[in-house]
Coordinates of C-alpha atoms and ligand atoms in Angstrom, one line a residue:
X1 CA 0.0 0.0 0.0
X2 CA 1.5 3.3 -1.0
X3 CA 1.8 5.9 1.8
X4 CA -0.2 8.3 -0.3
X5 CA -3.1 5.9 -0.5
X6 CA -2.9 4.9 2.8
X7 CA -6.5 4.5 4.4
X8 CA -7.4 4.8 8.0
X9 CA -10.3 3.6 9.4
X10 CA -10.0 6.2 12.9
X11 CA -10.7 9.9 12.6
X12 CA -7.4 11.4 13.5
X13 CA -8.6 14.3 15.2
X14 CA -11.3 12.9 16.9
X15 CA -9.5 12.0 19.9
X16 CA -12.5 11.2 22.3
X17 CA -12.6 7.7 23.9
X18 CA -14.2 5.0 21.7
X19 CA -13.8 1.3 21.6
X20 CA -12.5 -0.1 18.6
X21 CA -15.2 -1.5 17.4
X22 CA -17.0 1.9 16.9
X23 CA -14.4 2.9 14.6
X24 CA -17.1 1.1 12.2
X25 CA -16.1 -0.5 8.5
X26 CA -13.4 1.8 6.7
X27 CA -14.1 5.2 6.4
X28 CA -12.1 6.1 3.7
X29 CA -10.5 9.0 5.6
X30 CA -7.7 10.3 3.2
X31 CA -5.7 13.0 4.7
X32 CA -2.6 15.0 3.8
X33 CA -3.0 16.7 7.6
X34 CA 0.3 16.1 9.5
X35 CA 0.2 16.0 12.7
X36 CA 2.5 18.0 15.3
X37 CA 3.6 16.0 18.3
X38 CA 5.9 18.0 20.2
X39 CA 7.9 16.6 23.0
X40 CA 10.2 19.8 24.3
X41 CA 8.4 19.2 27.7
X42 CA 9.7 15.1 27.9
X43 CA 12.3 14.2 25.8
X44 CA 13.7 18.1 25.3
X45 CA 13.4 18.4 29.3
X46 CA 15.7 15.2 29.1
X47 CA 18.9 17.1 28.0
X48 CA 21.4 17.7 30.6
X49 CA 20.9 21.1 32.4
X50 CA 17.5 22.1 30.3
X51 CA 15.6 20.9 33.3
X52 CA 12.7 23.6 33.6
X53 CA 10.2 24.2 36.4
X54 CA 6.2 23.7 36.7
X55 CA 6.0 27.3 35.9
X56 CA 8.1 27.5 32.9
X57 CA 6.5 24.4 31.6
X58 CA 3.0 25.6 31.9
X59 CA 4.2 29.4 29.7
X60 CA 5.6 26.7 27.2
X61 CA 2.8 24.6 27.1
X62 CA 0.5 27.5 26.6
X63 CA 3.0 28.9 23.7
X64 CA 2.5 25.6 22.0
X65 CA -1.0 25.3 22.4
X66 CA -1.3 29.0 20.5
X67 CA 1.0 27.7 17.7
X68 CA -1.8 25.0 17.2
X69 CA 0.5 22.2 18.4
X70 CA -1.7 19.5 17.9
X71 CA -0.4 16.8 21.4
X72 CA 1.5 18.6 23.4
X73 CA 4.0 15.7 25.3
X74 CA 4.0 17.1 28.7
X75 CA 6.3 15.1 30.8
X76 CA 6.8 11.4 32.1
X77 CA 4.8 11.4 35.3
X78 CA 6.8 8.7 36.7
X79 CA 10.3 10.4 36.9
X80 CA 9.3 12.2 39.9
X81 CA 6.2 14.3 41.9
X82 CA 7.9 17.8 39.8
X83 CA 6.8 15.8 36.6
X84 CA 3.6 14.4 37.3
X85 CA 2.7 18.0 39.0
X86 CA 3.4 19.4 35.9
X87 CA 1.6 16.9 33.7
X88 CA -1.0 16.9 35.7
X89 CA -1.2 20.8 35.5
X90 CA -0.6 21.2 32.0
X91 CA -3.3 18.5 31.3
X92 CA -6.0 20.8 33.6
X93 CA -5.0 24.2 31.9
X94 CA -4.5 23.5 27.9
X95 CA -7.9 23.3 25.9
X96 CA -7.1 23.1 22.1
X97 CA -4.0 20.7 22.2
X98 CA -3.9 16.5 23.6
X99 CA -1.8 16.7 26.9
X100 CA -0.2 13.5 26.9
X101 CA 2.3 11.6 29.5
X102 CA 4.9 9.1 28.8
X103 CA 5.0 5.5 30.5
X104 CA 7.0 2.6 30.3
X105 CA 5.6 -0.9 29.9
X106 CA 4.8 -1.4 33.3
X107 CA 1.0 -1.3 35.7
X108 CA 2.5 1.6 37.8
X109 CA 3.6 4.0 35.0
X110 CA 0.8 3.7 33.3
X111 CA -1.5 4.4 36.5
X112 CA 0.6 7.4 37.0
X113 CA 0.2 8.5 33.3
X114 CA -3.4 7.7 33.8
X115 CA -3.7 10.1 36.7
X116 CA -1.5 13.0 35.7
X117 CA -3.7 13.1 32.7
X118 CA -6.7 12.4 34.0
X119 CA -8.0 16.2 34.1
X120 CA -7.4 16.9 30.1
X121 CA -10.1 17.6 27.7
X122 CA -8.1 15.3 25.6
X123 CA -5.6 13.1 26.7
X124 CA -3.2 10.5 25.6
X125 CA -1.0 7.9 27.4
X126 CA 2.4 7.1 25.3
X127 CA 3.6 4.0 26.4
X128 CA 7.1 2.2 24.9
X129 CA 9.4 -0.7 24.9
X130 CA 12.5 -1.5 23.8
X131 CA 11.9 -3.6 20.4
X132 CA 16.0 -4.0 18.9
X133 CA 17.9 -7.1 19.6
X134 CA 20.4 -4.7 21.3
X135 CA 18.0 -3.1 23.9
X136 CA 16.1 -6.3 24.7
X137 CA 19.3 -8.4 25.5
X138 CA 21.5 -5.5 27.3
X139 CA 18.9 -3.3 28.8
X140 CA 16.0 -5.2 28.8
X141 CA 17.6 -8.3 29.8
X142 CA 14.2 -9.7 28.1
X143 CA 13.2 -12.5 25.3
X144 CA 11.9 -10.7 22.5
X145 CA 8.5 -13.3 23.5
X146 CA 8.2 -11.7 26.7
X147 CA 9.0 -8.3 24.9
X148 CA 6.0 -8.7 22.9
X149 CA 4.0 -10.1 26.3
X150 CA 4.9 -7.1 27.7
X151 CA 3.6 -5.1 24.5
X152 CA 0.0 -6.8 24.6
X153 CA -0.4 -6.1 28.8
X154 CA 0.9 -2.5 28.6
X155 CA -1.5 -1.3 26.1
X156 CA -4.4 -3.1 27.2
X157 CA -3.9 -1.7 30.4
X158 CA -3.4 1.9 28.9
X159 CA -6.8 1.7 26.3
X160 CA -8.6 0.8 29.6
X161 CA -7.5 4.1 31.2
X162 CA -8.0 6.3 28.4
X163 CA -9.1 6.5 25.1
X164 CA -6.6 7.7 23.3
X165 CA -3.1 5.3 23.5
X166 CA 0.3 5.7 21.0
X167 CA 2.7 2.9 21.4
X168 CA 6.4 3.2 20.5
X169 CA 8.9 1.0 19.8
X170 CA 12.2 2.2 21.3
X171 CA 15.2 1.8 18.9
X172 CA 12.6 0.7 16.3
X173 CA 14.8 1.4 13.5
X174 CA 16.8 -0.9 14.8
X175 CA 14.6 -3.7 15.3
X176 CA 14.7 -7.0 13.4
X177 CA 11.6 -6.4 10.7
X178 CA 9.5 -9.9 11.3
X179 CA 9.6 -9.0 15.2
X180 CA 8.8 -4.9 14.5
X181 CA 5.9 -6.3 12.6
X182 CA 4.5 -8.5 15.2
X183 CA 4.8 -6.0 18.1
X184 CA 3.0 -3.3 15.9
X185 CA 0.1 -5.3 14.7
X186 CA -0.3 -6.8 18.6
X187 CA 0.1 -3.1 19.8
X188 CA -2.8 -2.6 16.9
X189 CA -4.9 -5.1 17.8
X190 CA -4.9 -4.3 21.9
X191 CA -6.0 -0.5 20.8
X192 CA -2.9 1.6 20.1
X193 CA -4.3 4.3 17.4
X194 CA -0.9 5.8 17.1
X195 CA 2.5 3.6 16.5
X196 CA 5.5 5.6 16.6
X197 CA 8.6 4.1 14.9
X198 CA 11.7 6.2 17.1
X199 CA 15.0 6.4 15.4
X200 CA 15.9 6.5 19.1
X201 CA 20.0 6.4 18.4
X202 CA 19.9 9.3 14.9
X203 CA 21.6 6.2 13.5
X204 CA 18.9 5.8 10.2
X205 CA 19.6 7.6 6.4
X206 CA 16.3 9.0 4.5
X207 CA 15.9 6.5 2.3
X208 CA 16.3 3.5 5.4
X209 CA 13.7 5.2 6.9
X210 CA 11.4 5.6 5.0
X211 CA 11.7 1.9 3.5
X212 CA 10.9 0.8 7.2
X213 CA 7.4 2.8 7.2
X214 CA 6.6 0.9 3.5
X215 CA 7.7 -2.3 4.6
X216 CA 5.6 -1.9 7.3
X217 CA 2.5 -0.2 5.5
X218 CA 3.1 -3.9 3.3
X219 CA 2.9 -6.3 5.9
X220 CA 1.0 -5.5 9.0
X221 CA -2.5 -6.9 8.5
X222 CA -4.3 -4.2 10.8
X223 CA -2.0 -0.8 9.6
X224 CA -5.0 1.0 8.6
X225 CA -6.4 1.3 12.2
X226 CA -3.5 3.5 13.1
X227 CA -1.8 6.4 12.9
X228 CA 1.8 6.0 11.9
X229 CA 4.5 8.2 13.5
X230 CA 8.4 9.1 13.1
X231 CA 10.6 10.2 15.9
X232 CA 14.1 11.1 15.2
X233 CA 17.1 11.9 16.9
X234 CA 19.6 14.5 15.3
X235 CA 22.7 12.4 15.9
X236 CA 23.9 12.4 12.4
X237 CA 22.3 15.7 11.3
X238 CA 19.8 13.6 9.8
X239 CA 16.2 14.4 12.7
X240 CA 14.2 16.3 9.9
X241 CA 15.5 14.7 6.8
X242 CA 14.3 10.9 8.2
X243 CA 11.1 12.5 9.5
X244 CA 10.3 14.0 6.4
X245 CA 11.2 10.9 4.1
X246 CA 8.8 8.7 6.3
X247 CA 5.9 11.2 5.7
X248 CA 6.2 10.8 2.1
X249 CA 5.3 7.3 1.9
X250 CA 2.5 7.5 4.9
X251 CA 3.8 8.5 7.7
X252 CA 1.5 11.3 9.9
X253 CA 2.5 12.2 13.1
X254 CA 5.7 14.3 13.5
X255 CA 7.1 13.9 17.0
X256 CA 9.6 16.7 17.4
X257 CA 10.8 20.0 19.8
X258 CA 11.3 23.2 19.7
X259 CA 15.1 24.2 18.5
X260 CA 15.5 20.8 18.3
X261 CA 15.9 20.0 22.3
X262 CA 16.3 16.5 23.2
X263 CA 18.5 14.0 24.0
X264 CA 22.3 14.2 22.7
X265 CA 22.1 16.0 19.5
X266 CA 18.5 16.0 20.0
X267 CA 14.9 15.9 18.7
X268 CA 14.0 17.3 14.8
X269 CA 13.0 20.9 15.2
X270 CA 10.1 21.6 15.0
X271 CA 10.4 25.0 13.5
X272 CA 12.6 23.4 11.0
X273 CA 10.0 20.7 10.1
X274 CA 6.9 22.9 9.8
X275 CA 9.1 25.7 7.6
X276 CA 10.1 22.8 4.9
X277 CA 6.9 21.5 4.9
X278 CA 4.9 24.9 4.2
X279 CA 7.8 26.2 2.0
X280 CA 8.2 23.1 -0.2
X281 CA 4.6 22.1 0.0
X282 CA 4.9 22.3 -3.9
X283 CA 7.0 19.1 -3.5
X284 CA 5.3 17.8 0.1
X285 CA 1.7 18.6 -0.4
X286 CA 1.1 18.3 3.3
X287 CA -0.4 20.5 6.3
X288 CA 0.0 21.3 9.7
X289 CA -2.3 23.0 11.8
X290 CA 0.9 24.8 13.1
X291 CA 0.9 29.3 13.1
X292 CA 4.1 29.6 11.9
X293 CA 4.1 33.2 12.7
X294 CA 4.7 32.2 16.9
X295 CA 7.8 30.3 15.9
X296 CA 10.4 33.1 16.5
X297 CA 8.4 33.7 20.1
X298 CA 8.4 30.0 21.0
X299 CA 11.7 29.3 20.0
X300 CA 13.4 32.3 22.4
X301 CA 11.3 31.3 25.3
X302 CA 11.9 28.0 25.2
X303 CA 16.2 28.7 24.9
X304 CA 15.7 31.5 27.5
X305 CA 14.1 29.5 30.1
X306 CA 16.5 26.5 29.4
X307 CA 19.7 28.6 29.2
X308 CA 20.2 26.7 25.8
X309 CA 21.2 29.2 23.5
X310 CA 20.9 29.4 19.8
X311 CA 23.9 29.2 17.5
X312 CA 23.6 32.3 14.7
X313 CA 23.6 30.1 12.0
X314 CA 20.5 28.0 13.1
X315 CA 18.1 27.6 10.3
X316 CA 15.0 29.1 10.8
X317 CA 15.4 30.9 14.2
X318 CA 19.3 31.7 14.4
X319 CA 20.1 35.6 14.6
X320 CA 21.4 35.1 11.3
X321 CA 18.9 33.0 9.4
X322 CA 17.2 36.1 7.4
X323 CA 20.3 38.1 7.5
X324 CA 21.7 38.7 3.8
X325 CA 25.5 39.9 4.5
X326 CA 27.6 39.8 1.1
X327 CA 27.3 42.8 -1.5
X328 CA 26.2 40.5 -3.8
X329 CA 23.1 39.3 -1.8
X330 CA 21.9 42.7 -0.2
X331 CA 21.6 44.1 -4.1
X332 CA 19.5 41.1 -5.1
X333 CA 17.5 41.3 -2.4
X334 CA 16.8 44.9 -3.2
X335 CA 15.6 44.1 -6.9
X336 CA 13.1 41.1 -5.2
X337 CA 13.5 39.4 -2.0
X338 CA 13.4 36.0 -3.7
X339 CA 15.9 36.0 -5.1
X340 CA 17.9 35.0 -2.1
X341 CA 14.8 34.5 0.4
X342 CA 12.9 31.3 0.1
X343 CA 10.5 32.1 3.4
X344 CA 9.6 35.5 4.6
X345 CA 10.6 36.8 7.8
X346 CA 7.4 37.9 8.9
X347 CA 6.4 34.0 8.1
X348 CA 8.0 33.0 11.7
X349 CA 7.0 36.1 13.1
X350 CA 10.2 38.2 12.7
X351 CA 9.2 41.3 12.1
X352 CA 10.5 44.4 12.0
X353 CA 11.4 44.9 15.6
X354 CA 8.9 47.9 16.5
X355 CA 9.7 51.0 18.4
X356 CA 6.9 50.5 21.4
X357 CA 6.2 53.1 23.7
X358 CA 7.8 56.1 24.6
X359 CA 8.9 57.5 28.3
X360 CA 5.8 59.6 28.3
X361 CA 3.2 56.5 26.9
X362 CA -0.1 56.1 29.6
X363 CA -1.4 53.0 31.6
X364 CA -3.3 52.1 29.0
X365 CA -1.2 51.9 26.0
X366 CA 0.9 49.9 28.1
X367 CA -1.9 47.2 28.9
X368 CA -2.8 47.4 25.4
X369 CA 1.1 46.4 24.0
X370 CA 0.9 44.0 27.1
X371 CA -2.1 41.9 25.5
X372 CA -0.8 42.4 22.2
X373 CA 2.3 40.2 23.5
X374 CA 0.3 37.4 24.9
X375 CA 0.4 39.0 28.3
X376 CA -2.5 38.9 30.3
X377 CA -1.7 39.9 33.9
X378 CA -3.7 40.9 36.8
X379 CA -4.3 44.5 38.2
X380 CA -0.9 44.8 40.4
X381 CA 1.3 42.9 38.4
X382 CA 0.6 45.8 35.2
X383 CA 1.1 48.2 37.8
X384 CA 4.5 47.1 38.8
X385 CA 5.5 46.4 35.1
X386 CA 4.3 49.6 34.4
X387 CA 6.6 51.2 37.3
X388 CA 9.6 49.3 35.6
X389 CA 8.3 50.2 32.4
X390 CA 8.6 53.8 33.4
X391 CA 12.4 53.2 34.6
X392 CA 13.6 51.4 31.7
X393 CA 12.4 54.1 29.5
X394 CA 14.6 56.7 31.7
X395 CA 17.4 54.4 31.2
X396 CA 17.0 53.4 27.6
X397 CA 15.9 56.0 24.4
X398 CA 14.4 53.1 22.4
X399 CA 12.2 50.3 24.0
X400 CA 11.4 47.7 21.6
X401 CA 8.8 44.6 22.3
X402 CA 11.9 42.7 23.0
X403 CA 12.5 44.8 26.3
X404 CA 9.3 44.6 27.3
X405 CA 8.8 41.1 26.9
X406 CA 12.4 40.7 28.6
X407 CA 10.8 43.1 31.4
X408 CA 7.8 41.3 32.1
X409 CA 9.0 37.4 32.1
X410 CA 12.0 39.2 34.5
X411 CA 9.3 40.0 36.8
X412 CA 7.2 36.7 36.6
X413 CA 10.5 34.4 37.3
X414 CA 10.6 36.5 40.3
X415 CA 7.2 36.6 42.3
X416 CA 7.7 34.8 46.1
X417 CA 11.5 34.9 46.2
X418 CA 13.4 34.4 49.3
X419 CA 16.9 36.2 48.2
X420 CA 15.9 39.9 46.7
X421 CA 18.5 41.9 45.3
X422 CA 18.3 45.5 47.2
X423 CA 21.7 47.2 46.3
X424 CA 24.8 46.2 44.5
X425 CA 28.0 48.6 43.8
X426 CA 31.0 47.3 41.5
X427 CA 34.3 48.4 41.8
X428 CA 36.5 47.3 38.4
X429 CA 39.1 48.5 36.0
X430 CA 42.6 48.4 34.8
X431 CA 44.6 49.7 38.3
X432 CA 45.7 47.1 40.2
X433 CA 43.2 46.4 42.8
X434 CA 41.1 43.6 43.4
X435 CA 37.4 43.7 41.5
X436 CA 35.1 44.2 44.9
X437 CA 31.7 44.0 45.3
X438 CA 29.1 45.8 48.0
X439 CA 25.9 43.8 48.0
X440 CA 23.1 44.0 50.0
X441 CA 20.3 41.3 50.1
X442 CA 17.0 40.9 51.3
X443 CA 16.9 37.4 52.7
X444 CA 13.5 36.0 54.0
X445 CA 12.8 39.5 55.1
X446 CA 16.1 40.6 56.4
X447 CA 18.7 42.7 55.2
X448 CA 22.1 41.5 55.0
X449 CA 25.0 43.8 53.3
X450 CA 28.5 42.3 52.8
X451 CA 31.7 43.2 50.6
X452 CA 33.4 40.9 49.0
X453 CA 36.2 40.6 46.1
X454 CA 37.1 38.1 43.2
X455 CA 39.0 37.0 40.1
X456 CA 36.3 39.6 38.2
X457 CA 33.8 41.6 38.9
X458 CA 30.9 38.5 38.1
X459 CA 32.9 36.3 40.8
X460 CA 33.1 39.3 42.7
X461 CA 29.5 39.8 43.4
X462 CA 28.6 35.8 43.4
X463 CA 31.5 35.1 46.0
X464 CA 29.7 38.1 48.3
X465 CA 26.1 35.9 47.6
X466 CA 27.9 33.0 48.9
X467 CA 29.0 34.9 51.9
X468 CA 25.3 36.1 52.6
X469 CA 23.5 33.2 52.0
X470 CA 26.0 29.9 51.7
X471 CA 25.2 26.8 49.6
X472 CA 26.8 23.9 47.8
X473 CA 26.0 24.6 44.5
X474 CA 28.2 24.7 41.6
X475 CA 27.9 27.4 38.8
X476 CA 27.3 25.5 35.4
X477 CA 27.0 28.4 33.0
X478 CA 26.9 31.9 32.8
X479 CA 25.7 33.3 29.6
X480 CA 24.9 37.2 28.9
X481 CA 23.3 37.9 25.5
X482 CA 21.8 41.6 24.5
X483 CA 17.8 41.8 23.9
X484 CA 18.0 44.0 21.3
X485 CA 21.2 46.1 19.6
X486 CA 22.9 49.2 21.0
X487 CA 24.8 49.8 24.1
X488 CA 22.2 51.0 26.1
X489 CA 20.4 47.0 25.5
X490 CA 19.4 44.9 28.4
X491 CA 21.4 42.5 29.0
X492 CA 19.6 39.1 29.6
X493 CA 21.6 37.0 31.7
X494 CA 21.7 33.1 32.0
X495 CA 23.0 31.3 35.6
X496 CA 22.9 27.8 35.8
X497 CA 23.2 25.9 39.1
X498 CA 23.4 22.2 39.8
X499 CA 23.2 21.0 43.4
X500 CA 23.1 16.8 43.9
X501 CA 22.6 16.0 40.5
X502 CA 19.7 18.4 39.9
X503 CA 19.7 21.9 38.0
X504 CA 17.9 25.1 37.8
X505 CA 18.5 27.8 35.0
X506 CA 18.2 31.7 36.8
X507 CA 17.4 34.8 34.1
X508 CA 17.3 37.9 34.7
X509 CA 18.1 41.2 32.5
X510 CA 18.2 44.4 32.9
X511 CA 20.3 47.6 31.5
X512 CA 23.1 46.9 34.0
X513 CA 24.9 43.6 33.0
X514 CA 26.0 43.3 36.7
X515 CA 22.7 43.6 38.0
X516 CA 20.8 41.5 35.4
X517 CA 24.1 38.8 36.5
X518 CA 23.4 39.2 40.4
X519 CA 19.4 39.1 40.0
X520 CA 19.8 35.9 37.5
X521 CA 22.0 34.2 40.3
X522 CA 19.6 34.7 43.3
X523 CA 16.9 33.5 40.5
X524 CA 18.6 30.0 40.6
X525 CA 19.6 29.6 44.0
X526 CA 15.7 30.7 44.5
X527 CA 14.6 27.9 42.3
X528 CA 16.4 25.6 44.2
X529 CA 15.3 26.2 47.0
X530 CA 11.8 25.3 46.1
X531 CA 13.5 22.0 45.0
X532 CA 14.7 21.3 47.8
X533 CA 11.7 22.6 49.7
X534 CA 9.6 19.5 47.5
X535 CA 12.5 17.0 48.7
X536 CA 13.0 17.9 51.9
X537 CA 11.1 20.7 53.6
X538 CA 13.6 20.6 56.4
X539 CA 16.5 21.0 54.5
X540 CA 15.2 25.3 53.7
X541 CA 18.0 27.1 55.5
X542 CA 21.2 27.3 53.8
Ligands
KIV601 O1 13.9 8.3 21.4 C1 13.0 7.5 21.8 O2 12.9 6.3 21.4 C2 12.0 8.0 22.8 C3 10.9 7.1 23.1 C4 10.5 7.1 24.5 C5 9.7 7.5 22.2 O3 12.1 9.1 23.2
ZN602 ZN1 13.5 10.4 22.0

């Protein structure tokens, strides 16, 4: 069966609960709709240091859910009481987008998953297994018969608990064909209505790939009750390319993250994926329900709240990806943009940054640009951004939507901190005496000052934090990028703690690159200690 012609007998939008049986005879449903899976929350969560709290996840969430992100993989509820919180959140707050949770092949993950989602107006469990000889001899430790036992159990128990189940077999590309073809149709036949084929190790080529999805498509008695899906690891460079080959002969689910977070190299972008597929839809007549114009939004809150910044060069979203440089280019561009642009700027909602309001702009204007945004904040909270507001535009002749967006998610990070920042003075330069810095905190209340030096004037002013408040954790990165151009921009600044195994990313930014450094600090050490608060709520005081 050609992927083209592929027939499904299941609406794939209708995600309500139904048996199979009410699926009813083959419905000739014929569609050239992709979906958009996106799984920055779970597997993009799973990169080393891009771990994000319930708070950030829900403003990512929501970001998706406006993009038109069509599931939205929220977390693996299992991991720990953070995760499922957050599932469980997520799942009660988004409306237009499936929240689902991830599970392994076993009664209590899928309970979990059950319960985190349990509050969605559409939910889905994923639950996977191992499938390559590899994985089930080394990890597994498992028969490839009691692999498939385990396939059959798992998925019965998760079509009991919720209408909506996608099975995946991990390191499927990887997985002897005759067995792939048994566990899918079993899968199948206990109720999955999406099987997801990972490229788990970014080890597959194009043409591989998409050769597994035919062979597949060919032999598999019960295909057409199910949605077939690709998720692929970047590896080898080759996450989008592999994802896009298997949609051409059938494939329809896309399972992907913003940037392209994920494990190792990561996940395939998903800016990068819905760009080629709406640019070259002359060659891929496909659709997403995706609003491409939120991509440029997404894709700087997702690397500012993970501290994962984006190389220039990035396609799509890099600082350079709609930036023509040579001679040659600019005077092309100037006779017709297409000549060297393929996509529009404005198509991932770079537009021309906008000079906002003024020093001397009202209340209301202000609320106005706020909604504009995506902000909608309560009575106080516009009054203090509006205060801030007010000071940035002493500071700073231009303010762009970029500073106010920077202002306002400054002041969200920071409602019901423990360590405030209420003074800080910097002593540097070329003479030589040591860089010193004069800080005084507010800590729980009260007000500690302290002076302390360092090998600069950043070590400086975290060594006197240490002195005021001591802790165990290790800096991980410090990053400082510039909101918008000029030297009067606000600096937003990136700390990164780890303390036993676990980290937290701070921001902050502000006009002052010292300050916007000291604030993003006492962001992390903040965050931490609401971890540690949910570990141990003994453990609060230094
Ligand atoms: O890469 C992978 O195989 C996964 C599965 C859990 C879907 O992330
Ligand atoms: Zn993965």
């Amino acid at each position: 069966m050609s992927g083209f012609q592929r027939k499904l007998t299941l609406n794939l939008f209708d995600c309500t609960y139904k048996k199979s049986e009410d699926y009813g005879p083959l419905s000739d449903i014929e569609t050239d709709r992709i979906i958009i899976f996106d799984t920055t929350l779970r597997d993009g969560e799973q990169s080393p240091g891009a771990s994000m709290n319930m708070d950030e996840k829900l403003r990512i969430a929501k970001i998706l859910e406006a993009m038109g992100v069509d599931i939205i993989e929220a977390g693996f509820p299992i991991a720990s009481d953070g995760d499922f919180e957050a599932v469980s959140e997520i799942a009660k707050t988004i409306k237009n987008s499936t929240v689902c949770g991830l599970a392994r092949a076993t009664k209590m993950d899928i309970e979990r998953c059950a319960d985190a989602i349990k509050h969605a107006s559409r939910g889905r469990i994923h639950t996977f297994i191992s499938t390559s000889p590899l994985h089930m001899e080394f990890k597994l430790q498992m028969e490839p018969g009691a692999v498939l036992e385990k396939v059959k159990e798992s998925v019965t128990l998760a079509r009991n608990l919720c209408g909506d189940v996608e099975w995946s077999a991990e390191d499927g590309s990887r997985t002897e064909h005759d067995f792939l073809c048994r566990c899918v149709e079993t899968a199948i036949d206990c109720g999955a209505t999406t099987i997801n084929i990972p490229d788990t190790v970014g080890y597959a080529v194009p043409n591989e790939y998409a050769d597994l999805f035919t062979m597949l498509f060919d032999r598999v008695p019960n295909v057409d009750k199910a949605v077939f899906s690709v998720h692929c690891h970047n590896d080898l460079g080759l996450a989008v390319a592999n994802s896009l080959a298997a949609v051409q002969v059938g494939a329809r689910q896309i399972e992907c993250a913003m940037n392209g977070l994920g494990e190792r190299a990561g996940n395939a972008a998903l800016e990068e994926i819905t760009m080629a597929l709406k640019t070259r839809s002359d060659y891929m007549p496909f659709t997403t329900n995706i609003d491409t114009t939120l991509i440029t939004k997404a894709s700087k809150l997702v690397s500012t709240i993970t501290g994962f910044s984006i190389q220039p060069n990035k396609a799509i979203v890099g600082a350079n990806a709609f930036a023509h440089e040579s001679g040659i280019h600019q005077d092309g561009m100037l006779k017709h943009a297409s000549t060297y642009e393929i996509m529009s700027p404005e198509s991932v909602g770079l537009g021309q940054s906008k000079l906002v309001l003024g020093k001397h702009s009202g209340k209301h204007a202000f609320s106005v640009k706020l909604k504009e945004l995506g902000y909608d904040l309560g009575d106080d909270a516009i009054k203090n951004a509006f205060k801030r507001f007010k000071d940035l535009a002493d500071l700073k002749k231009d303010v762009f939507d970029e500073d106010i967006v920077a202002l306002v998610d400054d002041q969200v990070v920071r409602v019901n901190d423990r360590l405030k920042l209420k003074s800080l003075e910097i002593n540097c330069g070329t003479v030589h005496c040591p860089p010193r810095a004069v800080l005084e905190l507010e800590i729980d209340g009260d007000s500690k000052t302290c002076d302390s030096t360092g090998d600069g004037p950043v070590d400086a002013a975290f060594n006197a934090i240490k002195e005021l408040f001591p802790h165990r954790a290790h800096l991980q990165l410090y990053q400082v990028h510039a909101v918008t151009g000029g030297t009067d921009a606000q600096a937003e600044v990136t700390v990164r703690l780890a303390e036993d195994g676990k980290s937290v990313n701070g921001q902050s930014a502000d006009t002052d690159t010292m300050v916007a450094s000291v604030k993003a600090y006492l962001n992390a050490i903040n965050k931490l200690l609401v971890k540690r608060e949910k570990t141990a709520p003994s453990a609060l005081s230094a």
